[in-house]
Tab-separated table of C-alpha atoms in Angstrom:
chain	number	residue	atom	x	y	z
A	133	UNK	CA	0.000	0.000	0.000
A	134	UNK	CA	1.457	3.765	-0.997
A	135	UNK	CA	0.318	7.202	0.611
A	136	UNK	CA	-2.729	8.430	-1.216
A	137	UNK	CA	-5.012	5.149	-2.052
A	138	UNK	CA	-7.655	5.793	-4.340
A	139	UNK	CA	-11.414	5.867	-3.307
A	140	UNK	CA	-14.471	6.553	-4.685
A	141	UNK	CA	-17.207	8.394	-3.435
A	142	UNK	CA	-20.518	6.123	-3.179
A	143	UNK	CA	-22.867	6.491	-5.945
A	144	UNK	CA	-26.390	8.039	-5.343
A	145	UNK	CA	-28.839	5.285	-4.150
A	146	UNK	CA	-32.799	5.554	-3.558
A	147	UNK	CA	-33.003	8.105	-7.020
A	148	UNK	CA	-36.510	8.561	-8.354
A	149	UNK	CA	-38.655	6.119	-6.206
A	150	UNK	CA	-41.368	8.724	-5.992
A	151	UNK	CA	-41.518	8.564	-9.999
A	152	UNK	CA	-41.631	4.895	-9.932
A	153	UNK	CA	-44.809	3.086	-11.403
A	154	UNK	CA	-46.651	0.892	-9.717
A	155	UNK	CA	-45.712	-3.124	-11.484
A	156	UNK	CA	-47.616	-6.404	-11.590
A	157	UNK	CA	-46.464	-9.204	-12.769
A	158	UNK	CA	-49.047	-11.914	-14.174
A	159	UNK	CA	-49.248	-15.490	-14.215
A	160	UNK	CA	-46.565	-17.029	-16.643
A	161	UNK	CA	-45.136	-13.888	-17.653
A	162	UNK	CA	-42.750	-10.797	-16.942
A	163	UNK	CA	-43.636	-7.373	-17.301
A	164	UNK	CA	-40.534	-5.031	-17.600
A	165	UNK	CA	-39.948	-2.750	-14.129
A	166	UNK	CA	-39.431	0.884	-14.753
A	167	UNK	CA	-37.821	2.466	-12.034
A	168	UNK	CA	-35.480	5.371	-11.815
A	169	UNK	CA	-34.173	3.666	-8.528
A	170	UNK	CA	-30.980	2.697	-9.068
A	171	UNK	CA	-31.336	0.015	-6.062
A	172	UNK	CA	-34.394	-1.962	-6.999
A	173	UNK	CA	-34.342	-4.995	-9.428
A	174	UNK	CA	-34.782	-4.630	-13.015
A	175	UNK	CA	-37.346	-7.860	-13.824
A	176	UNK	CA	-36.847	-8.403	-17.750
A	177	UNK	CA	-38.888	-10.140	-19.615
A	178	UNK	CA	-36.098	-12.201	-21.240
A	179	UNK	CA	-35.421	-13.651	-17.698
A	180	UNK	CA	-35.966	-17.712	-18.071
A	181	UNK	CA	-35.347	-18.245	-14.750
A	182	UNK	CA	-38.649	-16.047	-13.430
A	183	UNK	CA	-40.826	-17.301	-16.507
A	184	UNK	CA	-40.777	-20.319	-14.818
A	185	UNK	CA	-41.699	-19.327	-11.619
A	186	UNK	CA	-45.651	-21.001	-10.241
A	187	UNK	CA	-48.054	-18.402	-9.479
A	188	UNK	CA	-47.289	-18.631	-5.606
A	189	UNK	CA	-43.565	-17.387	-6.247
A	190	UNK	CA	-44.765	-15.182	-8.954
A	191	UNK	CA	-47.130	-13.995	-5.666
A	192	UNK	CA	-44.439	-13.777	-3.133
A	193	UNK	CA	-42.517	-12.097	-5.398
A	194	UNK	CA	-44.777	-9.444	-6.403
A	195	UNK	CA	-45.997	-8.989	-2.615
A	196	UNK	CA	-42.363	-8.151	-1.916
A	197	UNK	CA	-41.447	-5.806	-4.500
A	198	UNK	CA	-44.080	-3.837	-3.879
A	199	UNK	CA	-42.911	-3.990	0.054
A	200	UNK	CA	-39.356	-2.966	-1.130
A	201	UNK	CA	-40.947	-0.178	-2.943
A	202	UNK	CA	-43.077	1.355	-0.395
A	203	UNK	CA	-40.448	1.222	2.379
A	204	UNK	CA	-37.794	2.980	-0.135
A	205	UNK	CA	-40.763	5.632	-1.301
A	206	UNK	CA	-41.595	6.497	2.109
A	207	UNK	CA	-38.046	6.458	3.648
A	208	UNK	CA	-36.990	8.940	0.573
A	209	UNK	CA	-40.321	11.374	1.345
A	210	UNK	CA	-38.529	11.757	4.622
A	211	UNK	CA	-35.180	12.232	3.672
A	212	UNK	CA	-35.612	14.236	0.782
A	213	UNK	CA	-38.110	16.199	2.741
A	214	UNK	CA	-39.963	17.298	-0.805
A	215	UNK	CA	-40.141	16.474	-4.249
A	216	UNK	CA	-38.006	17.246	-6.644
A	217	UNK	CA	-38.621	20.314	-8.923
A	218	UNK	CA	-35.536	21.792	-9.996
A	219	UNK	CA	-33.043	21.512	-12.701
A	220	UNK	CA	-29.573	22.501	-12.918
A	221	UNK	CA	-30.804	25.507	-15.304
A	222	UNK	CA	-33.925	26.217	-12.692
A	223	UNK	CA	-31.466	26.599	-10.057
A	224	UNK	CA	-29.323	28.983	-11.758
A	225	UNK	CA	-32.594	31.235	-13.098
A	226	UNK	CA	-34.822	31.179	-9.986
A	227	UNK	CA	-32.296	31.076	-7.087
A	228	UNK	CA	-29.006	32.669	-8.968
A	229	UNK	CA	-26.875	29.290	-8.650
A	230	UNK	CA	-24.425	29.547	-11.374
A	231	UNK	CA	-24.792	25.983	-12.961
A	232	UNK	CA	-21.358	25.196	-13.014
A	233	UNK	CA	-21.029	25.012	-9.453
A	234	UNK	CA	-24.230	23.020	-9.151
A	235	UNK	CA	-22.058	20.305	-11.110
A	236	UNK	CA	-19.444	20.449	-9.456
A	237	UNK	CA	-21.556	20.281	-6.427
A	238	UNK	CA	-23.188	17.181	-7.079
A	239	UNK	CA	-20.402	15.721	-8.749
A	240	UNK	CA	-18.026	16.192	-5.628
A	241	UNK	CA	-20.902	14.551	-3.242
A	242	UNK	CA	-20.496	11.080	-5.577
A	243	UNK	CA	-23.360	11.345	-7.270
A	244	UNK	CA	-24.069	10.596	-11.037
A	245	UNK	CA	-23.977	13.846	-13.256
A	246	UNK	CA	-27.425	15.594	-14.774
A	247	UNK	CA	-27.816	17.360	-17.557
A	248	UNK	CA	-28.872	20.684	-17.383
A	249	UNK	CA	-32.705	20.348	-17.608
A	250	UNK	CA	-33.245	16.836	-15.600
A	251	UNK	CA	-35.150	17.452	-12.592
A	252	UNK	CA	-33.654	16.306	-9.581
A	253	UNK	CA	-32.579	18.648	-7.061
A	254	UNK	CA	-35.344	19.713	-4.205
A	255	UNK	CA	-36.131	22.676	-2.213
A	256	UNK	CA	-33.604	21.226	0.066
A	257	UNK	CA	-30.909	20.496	-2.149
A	258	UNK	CA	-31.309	24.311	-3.382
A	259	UNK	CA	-30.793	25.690	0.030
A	260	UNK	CA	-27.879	23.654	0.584
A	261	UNK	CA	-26.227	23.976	-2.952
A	262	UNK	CA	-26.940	27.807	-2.593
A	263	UNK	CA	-25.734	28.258	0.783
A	264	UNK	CA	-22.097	26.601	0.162
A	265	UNK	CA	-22.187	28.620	-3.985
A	266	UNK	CA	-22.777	32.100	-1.816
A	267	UNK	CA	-19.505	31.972	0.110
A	268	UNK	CA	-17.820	30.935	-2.887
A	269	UNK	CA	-19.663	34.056	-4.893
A	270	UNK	CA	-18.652	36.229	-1.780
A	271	UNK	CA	-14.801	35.377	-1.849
A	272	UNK	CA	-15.164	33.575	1.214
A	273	UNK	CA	-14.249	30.335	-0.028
A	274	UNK	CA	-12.492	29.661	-3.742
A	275	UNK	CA	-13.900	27.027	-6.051
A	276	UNK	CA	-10.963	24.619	-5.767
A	277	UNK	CA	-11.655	24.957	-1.756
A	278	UNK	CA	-15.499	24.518	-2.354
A	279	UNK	CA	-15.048	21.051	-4.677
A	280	UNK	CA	-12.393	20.006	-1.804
A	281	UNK	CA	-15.133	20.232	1.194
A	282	UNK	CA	-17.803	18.945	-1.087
A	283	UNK	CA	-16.125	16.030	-1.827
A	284	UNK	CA	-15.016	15.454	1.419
A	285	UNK	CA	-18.625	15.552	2.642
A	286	UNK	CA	-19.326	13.111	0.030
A	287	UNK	CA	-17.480	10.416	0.197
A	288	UNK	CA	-17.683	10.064	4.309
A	289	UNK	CA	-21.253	10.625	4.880
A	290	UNK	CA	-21.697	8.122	1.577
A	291	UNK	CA	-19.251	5.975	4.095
A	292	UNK	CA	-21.410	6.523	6.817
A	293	UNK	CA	-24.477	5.935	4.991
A	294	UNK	CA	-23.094	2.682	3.966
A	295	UNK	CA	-21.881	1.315	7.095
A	296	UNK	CA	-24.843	2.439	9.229
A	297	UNK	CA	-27.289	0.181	6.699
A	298	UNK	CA	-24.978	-2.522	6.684
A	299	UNK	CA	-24.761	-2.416	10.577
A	300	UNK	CA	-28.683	-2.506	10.113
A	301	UNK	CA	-28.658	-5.261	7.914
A	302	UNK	CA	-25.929	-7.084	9.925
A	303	UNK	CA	-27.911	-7.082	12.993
A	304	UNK	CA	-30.860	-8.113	11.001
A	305	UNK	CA	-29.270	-11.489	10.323
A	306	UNK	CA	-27.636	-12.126	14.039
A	307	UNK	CA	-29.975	-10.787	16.514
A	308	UNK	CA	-33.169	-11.998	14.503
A	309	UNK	CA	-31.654	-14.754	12.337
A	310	UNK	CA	-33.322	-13.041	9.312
A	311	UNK	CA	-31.880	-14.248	5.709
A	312	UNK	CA	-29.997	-11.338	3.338
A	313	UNK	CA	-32.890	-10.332	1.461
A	314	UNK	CA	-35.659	-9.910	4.679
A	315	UNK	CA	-32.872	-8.218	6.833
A	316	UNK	CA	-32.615	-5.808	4.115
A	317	UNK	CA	-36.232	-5.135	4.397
A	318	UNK	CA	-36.585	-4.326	7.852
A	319	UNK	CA	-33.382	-2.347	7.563
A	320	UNK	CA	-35.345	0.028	5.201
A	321	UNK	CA	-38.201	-0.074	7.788
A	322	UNK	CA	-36.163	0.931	10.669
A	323	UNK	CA	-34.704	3.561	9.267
A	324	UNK	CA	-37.242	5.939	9.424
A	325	UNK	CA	-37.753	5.590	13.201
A	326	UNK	CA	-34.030	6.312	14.061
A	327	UNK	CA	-33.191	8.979	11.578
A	328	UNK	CA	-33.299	11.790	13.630
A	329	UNK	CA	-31.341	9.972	16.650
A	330	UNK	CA	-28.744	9.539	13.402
A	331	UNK	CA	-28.910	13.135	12.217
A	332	UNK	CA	-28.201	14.441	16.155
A	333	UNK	CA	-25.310	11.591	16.412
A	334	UNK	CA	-23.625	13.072	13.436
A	335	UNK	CA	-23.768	16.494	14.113
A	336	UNK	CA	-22.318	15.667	17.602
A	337	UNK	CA	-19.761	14.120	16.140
A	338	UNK	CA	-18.744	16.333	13.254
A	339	UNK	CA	-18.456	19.231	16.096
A	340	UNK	CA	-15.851	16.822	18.382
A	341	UNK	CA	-13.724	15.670	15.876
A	342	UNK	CA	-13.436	19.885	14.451
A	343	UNK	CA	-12.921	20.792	17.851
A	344	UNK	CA	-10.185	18.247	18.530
A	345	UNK	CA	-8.903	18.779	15.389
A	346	UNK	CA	-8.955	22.926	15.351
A	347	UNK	CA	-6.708	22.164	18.703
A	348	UNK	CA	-4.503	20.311	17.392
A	349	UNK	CA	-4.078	22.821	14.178
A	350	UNK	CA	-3.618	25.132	17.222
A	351	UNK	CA	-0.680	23.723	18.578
A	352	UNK	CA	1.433	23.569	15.186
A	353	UNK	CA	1.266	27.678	15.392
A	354	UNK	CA	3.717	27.222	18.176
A	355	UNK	CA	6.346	24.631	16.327
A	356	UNK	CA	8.879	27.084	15.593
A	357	UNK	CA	11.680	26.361	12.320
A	358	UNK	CA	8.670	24.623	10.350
A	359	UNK	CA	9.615	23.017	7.051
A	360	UNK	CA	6.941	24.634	4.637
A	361	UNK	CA	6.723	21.426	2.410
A	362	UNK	CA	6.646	18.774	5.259
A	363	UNK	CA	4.985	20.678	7.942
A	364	UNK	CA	3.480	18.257	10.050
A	365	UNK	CA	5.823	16.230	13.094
A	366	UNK	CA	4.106	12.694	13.093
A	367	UNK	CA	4.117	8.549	13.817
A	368	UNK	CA	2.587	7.463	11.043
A	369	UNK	CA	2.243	3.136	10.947
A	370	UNK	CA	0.699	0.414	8.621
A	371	UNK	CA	-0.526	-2.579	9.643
A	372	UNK	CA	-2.041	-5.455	7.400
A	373	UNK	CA	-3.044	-9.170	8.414
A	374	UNK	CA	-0.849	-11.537	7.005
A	375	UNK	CA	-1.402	-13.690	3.938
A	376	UNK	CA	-5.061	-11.887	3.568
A	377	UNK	CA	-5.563	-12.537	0.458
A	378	UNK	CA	-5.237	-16.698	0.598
A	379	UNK	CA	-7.118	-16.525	3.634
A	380	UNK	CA	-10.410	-14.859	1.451
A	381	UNK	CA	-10.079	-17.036	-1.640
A	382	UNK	CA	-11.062	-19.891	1.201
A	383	UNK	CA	-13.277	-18.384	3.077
A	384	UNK	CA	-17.261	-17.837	3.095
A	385	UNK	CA	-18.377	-13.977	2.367
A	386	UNK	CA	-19.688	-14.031	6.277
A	387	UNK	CA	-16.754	-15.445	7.804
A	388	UNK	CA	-14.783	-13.119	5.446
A	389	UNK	CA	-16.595	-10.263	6.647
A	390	UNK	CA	-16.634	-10.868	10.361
A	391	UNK	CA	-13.041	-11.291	10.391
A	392	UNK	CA	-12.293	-7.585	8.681
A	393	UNK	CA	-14.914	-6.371	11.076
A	394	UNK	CA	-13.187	-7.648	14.149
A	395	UNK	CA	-10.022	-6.821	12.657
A	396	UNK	CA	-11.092	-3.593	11.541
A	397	UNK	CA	-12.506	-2.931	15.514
A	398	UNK	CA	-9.954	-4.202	17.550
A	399	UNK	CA	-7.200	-2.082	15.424
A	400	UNK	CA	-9.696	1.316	16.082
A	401	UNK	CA	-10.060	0.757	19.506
A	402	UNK	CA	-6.014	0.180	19.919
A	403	UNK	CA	-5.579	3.320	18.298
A	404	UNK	CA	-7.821	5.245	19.845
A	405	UNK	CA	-6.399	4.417	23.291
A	406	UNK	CA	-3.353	4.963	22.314
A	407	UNK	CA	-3.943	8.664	21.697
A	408	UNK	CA	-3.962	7.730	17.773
A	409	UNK	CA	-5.850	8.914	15.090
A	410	UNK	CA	-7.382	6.309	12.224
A	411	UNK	CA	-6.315	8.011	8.442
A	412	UNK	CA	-7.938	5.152	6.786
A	413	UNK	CA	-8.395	0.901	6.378
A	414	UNK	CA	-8.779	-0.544	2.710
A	415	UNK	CA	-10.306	-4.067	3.432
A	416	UNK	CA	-7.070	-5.618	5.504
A	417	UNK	CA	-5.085	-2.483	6.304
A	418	UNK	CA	-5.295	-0.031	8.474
A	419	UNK	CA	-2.939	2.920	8.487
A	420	UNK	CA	-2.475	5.747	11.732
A	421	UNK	CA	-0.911	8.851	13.232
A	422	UNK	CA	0.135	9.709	16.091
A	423	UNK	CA	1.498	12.753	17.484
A	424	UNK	CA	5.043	11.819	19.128
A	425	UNK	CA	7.149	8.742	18.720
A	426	UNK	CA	6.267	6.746	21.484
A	427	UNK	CA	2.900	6.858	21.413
A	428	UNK	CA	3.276	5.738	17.885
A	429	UNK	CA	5.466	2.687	19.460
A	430	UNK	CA	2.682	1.683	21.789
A	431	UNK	CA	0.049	1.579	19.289
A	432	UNK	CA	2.246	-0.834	16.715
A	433	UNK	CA	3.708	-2.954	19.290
A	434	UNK	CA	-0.003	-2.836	20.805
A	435	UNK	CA	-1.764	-3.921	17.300
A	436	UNK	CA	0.669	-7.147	16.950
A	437	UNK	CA	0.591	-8.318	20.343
A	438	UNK	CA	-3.760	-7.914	20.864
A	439	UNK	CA	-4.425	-9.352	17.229
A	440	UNK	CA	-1.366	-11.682	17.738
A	441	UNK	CA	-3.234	-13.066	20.573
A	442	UNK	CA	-6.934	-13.023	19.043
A	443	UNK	CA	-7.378	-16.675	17.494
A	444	UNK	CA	-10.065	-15.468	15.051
A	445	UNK	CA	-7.220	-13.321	13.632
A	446	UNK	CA	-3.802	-13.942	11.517
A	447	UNK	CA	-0.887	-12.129	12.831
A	448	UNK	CA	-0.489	-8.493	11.241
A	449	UNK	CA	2.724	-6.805	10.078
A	450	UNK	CA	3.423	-3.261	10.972
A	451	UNK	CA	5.605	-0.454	9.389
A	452	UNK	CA	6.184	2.649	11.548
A	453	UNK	CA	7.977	5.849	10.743
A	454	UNK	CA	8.602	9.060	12.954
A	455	UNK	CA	9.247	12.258	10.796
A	456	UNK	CA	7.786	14.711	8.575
A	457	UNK	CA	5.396	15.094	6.224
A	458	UNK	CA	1.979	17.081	5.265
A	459	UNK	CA	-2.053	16.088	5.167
A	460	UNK	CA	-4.305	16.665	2.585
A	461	UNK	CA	-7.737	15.316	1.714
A	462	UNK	CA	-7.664	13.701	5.224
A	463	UNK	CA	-4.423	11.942	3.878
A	464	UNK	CA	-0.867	12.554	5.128
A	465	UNK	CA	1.784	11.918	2.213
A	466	UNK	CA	5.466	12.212	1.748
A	467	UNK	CA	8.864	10.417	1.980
A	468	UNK	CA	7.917	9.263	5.798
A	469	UNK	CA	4.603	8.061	4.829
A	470	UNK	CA	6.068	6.159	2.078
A	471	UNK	CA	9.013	4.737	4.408
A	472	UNK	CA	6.303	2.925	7.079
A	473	UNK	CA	4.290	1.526	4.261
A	474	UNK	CA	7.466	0.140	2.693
A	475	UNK	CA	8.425	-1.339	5.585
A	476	UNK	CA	5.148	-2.839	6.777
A	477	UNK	CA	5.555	-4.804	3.355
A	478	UNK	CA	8.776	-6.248	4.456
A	479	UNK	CA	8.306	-7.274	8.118
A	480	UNK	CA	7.878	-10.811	9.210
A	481	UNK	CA	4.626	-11.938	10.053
A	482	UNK	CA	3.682	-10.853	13.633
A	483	UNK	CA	6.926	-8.089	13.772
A	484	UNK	CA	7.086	-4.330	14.190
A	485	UNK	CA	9.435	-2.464	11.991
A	486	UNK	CA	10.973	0.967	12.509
A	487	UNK	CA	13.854	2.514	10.442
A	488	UNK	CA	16.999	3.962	12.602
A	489	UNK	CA	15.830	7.739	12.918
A	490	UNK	CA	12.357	6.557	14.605
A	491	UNK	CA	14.327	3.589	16.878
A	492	UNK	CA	16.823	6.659	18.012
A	493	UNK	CA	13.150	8.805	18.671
A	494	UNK	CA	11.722	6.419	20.072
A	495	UNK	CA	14.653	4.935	22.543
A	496	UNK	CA	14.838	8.779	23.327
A	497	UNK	CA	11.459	9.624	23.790
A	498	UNK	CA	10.969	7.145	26.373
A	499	UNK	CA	13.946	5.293	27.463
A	500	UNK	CA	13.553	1.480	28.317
A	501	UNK	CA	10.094	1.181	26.467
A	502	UNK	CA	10.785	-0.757	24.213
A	503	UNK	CA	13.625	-3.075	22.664
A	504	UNK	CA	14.854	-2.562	19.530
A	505	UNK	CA	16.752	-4.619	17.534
A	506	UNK	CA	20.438	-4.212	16.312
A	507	UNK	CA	18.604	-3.861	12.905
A	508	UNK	CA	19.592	-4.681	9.202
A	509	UNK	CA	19.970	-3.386	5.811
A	510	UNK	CA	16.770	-3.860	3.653
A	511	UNK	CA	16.000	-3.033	0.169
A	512	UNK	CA	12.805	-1.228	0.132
A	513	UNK	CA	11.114	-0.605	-3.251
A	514	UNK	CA	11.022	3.038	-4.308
A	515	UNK	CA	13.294	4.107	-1.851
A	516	UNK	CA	16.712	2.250	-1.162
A	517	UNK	CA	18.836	0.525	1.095
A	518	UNK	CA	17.295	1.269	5.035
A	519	UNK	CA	18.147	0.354	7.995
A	520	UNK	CA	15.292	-1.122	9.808
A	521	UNK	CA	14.981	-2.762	13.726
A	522	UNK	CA	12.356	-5.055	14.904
A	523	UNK	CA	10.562	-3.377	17.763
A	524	UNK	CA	8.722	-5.057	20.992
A	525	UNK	CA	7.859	-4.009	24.206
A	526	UNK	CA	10.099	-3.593	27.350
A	527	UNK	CA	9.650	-1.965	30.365
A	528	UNK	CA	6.136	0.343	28.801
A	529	UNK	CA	3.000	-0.842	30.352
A	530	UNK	CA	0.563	-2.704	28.045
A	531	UNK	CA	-2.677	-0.790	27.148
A	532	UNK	CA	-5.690	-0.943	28.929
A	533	UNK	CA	-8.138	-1.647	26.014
A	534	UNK	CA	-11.305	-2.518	28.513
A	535	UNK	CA	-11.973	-5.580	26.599
């Protein structure tokens, strides 16, 4: 893994249920579905499989499309909070929204692009496209700065969005031993009922993470002899479960999934104890910051030894690096960032490595902490010939995870 993994933003779900017409399917045939919803089932005609279906399926499966389409029509009447009435062009004549930023707008949130007379946007989306186009109108904000925070918003609330129905689904299928299909259902039932505890959960949270955030932005005013292109003084570590990839080709999607989950869990709740920060997991991988070296050493020797331990888990390899470097797009990149991933891709299974500059930080930082290793020279793609030392703990007290 390099700094700066690509991501997409999710693509728009629940479009255009409102404008969907109502289907029936008769005895021994198949009518075609139109829907502008990009998440319900397109029945064709040519499909063999549902042609052949006895009029009790053909029943059951008419009785729950219709359910599937109710639950999504009503859930998007109260998330949308209106219909939808404007185009791109009737935003820019009736409420002075140049139509350029309304494209970039939606574009930057993940959704597909409209031309500039579909009807899609509501009374709702106007406010909030118009509200974010006035401060760039106003000078407040530029452009470039106004497609950065869109996307932004995008692609973690589509994130969020994603994770909190899957959670629904998820508990669906373990608490009341529901299959995929009805778990999904009552997901979109549910929904409805704890939006607004949702809404309040994320606006709480938004406000704690800019508030710990602003601080910390705070303190770098102080650092004194700052290098303009690295500016930021960090730990930054990867750590990936070992021989991943053999391990899914085996394995049932469930089993698969739990096993991310837990690893994904235990890793976030390491880090967060340990005064870390989460930058990002891709499926296996997790990658974090820290603000001085020794914290940093605590979480990485802390990630191998708790998922070490876990039997539900494969040992993970981490890479750690103490140095420089600067954050964008909720990323951090440069030559550090690029040194810890490096060397997580090196390490034995189960082993911490740290290059000689972050051993020296490290041993300084907190003296006795940990043991390092006398170390060796390593080829590292990209990057050269590095010394690196295995790391593991000494006289530092283990974390107290609560678990």
């Amino acid at each position: 893994m390099t700094d700066g993994m690509d991501e997409r933003g999710e693509r728009e779900a629940l479009e255009g249920a409102d404008d969907a017409r109502e289907t029936r399917i008769p005895t021994g045939t198949v009518d075609v579905v139109s829907t502008q919803t990009q998440e319900l089932p397109d029945l064709s005609a040519e499909d063999a499989e549902l042609t052949a279906l006895d009029e009790q399926e053909i029943l059951d499966l008419n009785r729950r499309f219709s359910s599937v389409r109710r639950s999504v029509g009503a859930l998007e009447k109260v998330l949308l909070q209106g219909p939808r009435k404007y185009s791109r062009r009737d935003l820019a004549e009736q409420h002075g929204i140049a139509e350029r930023l309304t494209s970039v707008y939606w574009r930057s949130l993940g959704f597909t692009p409209v031309d500039e007379d579909t009807v899609v946007f509501t009374d709702e989306d106007a406010q909030a496209i118009g509200d974010l186009a006035a401060i760039v109108e106003d000078g407040v904000l530029s452009e470039r700065a106004f497609a950065s925070i869109s996307r932004g918003m995008g692609f973690h609330m589509g994130r969020l969005a994603m994770w909190i129905t899957e959670a629904l689904v998820d508990e669906a299928k373990h608490a009341d031993g529901l299959d995929d299909a009805r778990a999904r259902q009552q997901m979109l039932d549910e929904i409805p009922e704890l939006l607004e505890t949702f809404e309040s959960q994320v606006m709480f949270t938004f406000r704690r993470q800019l508030a710990a955030y602003a601080a910390r932005a705070g303190s770098e005013v102080l650092h004194r002899d700052t290098d303009e292109l690295f500016p930021l003084h960090r730990a930054v570590g990867f750590a990936d479960l070992v021989q991943f990839t053999r391990l899914a080709q085996d394995m049932p999607g469930t089993q698969l999934a739990d096993m991310v989950g837990r690893f994904e869990s235990l890793s976030r709740d390491i880090i967060s104890v340990g005064g870390g920060r989460v930058v990002k997991t891709v499926g296996d991988e997790i990658m974090f910051l820290a603000d001085t070296p020794e914290d940093g050493a605590q979480i990485a020797v802390s990630l191998s030894e708790t998922i070490g331990a876990d039997p539900d888990l494969p040992p993970v390899r981490v890479g750690l690096s103490w140095g420089s470097m600067f954050s964008r797009y909720g990323d951090v990149f440069g030559p550090t960032v690029n040194l810890a991933a490096r060397m997580e891709s090196v390490a034995r299974p189960g082993a911490v490595l740290v290059d000689s500059d972050t051993a020296s930080a490290i041993a300084k930082a907190l003296p006795g902490g940990f043991v390092l290793g006398e170390g060796e020279e390593v080829d590292l793609h990209g990057i050269g010939t590095v010394r690196v030392h295995e790391m593991s703990r000494d006289g530092s007290a283990p974390l107290d995870l609560g678990l």
